Short mmCIF file of C-alpha atoms in Angstrom, two decimals:
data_model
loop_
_atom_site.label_atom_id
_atom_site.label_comp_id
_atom_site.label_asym_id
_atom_site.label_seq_id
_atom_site.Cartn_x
_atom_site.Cartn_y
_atom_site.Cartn_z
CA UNK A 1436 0.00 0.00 0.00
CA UNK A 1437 0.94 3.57 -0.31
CA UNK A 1438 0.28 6.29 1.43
CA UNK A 1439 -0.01 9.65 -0.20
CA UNK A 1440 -0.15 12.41 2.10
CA UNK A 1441 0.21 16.36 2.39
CA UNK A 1442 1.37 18.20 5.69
CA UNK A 1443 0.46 21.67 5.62
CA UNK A 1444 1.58 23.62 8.92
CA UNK A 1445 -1.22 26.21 9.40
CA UNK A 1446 -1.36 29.07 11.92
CA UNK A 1447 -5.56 28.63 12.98
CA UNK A 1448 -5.90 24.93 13.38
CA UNK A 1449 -9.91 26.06 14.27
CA UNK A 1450 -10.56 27.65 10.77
CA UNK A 1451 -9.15 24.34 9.27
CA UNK A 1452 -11.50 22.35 11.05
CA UNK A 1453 -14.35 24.42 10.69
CA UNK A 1454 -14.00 24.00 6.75
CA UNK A 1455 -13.67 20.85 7.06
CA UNK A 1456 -17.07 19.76 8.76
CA UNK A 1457 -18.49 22.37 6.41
CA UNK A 1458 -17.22 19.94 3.59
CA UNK A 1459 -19.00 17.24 5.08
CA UNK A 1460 -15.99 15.62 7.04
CA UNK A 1461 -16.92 13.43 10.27
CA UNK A 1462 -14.89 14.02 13.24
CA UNK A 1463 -13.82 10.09 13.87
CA UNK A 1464 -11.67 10.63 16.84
CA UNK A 1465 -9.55 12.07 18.96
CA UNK A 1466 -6.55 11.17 20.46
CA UNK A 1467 -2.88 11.92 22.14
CA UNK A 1468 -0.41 9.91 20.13
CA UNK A 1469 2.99 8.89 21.67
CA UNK A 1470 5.33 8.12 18.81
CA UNK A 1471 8.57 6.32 19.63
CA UNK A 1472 11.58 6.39 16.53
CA UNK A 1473 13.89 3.72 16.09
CA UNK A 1474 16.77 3.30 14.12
CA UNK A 1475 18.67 0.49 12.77
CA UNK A 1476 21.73 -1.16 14.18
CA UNK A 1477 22.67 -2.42 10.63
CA UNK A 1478 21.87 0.69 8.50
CA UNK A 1479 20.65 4.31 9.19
CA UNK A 1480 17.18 5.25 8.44
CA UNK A 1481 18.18 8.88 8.45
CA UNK A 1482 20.53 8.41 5.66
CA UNK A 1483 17.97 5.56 4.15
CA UNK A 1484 14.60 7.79 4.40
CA UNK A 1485 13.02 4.70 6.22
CA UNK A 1486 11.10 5.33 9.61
CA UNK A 1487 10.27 2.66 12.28
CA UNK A 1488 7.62 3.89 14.58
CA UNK A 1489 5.76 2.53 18.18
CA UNK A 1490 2.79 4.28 17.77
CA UNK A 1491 0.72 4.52 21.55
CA UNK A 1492 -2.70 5.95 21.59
CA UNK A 1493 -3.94 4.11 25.01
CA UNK A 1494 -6.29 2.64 23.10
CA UNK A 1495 -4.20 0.68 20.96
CA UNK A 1496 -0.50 0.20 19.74
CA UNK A 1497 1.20 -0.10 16.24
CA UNK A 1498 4.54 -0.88 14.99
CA UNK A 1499 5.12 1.31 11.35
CA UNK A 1500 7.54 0.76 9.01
CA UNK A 1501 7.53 3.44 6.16
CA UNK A 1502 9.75 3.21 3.16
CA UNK A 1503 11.71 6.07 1.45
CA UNK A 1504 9.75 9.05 0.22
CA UNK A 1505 9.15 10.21 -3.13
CA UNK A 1506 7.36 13.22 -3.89
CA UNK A 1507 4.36 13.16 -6.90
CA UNK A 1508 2.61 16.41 -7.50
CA UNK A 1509 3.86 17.59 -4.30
CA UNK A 1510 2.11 14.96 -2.14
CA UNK A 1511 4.55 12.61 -0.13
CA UNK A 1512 4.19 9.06 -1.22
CA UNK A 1513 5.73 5.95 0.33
CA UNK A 1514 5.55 2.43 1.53
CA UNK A 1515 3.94 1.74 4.33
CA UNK A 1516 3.08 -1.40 6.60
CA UNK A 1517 1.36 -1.10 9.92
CA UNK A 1518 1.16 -4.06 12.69
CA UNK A 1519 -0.89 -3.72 15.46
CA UNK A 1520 0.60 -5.35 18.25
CA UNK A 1521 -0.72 -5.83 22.10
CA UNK A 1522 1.98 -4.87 24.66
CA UNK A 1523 4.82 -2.16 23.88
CA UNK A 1524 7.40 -3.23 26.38
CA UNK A 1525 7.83 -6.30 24.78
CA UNK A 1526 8.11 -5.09 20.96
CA UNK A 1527 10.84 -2.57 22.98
CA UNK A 1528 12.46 -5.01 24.83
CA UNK A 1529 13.15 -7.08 21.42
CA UNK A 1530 14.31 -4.55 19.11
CA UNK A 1531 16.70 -3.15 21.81
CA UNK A 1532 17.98 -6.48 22.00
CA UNK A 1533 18.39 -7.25 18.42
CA UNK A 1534 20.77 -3.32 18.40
CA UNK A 1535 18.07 -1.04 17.74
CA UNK A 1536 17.66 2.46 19.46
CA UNK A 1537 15.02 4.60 20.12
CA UNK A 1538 15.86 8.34 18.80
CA UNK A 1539 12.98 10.51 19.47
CA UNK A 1540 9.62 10.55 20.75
CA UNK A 1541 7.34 12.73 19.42
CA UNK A 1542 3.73 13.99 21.01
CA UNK A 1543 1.05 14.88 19.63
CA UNK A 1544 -3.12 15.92 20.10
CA UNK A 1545 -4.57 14.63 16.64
CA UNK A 1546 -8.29 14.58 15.50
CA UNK A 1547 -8.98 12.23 12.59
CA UNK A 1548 -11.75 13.36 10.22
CA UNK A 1549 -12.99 10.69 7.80
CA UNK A 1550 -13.56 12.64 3.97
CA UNK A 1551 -15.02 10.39 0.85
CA UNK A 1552 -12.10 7.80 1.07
CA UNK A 1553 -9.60 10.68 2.80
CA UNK A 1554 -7.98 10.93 6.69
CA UNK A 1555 -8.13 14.26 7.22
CA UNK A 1556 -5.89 14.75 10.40
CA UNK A 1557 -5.49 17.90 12.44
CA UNK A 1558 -2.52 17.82 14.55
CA UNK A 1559 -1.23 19.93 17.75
CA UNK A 1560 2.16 18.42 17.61
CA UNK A 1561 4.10 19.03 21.02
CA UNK A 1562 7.41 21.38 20.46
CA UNK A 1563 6.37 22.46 16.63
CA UNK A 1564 2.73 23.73 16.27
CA UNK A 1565 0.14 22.63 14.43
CA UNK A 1566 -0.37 21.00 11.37
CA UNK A 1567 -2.78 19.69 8.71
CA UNK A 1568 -2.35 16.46 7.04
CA UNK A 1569 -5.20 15.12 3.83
CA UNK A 1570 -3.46 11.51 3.25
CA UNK A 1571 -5.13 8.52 0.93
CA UNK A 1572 -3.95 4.86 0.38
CA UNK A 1573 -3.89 3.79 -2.41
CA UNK A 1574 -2.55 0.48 -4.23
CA UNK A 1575 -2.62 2.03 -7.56
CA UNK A 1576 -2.14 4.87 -9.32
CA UNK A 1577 0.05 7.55 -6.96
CA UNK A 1578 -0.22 10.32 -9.07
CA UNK A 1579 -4.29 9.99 -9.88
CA UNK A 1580 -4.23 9.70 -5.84
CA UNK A 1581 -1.87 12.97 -5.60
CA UNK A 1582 -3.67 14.92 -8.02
CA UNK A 1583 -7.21 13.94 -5.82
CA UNK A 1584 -5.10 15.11 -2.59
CA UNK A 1585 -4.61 18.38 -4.26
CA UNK A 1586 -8.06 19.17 -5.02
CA UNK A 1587 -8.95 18.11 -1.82
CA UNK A 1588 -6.42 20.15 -0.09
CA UNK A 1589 -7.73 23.19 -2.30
CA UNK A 1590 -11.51 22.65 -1.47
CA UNK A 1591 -10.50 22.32 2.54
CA UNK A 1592 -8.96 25.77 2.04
CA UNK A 1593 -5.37 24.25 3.11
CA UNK A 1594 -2.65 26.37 1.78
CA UNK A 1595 0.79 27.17 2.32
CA UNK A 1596 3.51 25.28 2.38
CA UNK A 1597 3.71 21.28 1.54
CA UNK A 1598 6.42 19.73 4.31
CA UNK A 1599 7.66 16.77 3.13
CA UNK A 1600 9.70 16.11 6.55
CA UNK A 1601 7.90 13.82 8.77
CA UNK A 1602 7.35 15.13 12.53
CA UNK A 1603 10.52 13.17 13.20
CA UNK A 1604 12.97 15.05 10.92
CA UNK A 1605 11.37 18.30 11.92
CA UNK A 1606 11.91 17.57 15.82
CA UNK A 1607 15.52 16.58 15.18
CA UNK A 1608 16.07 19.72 12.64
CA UNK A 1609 14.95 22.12 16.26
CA UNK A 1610 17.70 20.21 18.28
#
């Protein structure tokens, strides 16, 4: 699967949101994220554009591996794979074991707003401010699935700036 995603960072998360629901999004839920990085004893995912992620919610837990990004249309697009998993300690305790180290965690207040086949997140990310991110999946065609993320992004009134960093890269670039 691939995941083909804009990150906007906007200055009134509230006007975002309000557009949104005008659009006909549904709020979906709300939660506090705790993302925990890993790298790679055997190669280095900052070089490598790879990301391993233990994603916490306190509702549930997922291990994320996403793939080097490429950039269509100025979307993001990459691999990813997703595994939820039941107790966090444990997936820590192996990967430290096997050489790997956590790098970062990064925080963050996110509320998920389901759009035709869009996530729509709005994000209050602890340490850099807040954000906007329209993603889709897609198995197929990326750019058809960029080009739908743009029109989106224009209808939602989300303008500004694309990042293409992930929250990671922009935590470590404030350090």
């Amino acid at each position: 699967m691939l995941e083909i995603e804009i990150k906007v960072r906007v200055p009134d998360i509230k006007a975002v949101r309000e557009q949104v629901i005008a659009s006909g999004g549904v709020l979906t839920e709300t939660l506090t994220e705790h993302d925990s990085y890993y790298n790679a004893p055997h190669r280095d995912f900052g070089i490598t554009d790879e990301a391993l992620r233990l994603r916490e919610t306190g509702i549930k837990t997922t291990v994320t591996y996403k793939g080097p990004k490429d950039t269509i249309l100025g979307s993001k697009v990459r691999e990813e794979l997703n595994l939820d998993i039941t107790d966090p300690k444990i997936f820590d305790s192996i990967i430290t074991h096997l050489g790997f180290v956590m790098v970062a965690v990064v925080q963050k207040r996110r509320e998920y707003y389901q759009y035709q086949d869009f996530t729509i997140s709005l994000d209050q990310v602890e340490g850099l401010g807040n954000f906007v991110e329209i993603e889709l999946i897609s198995d197929s065609n990326a750019e058809m699935a960029a080009a739908r993320v743009d029109e989106t992004a224009i209808k939602m009134g989300v303008t500004g700036e694309r990042i293409t960093l992930s929250y990671l890269e922009l935590l470590l670039s404030t350090r």
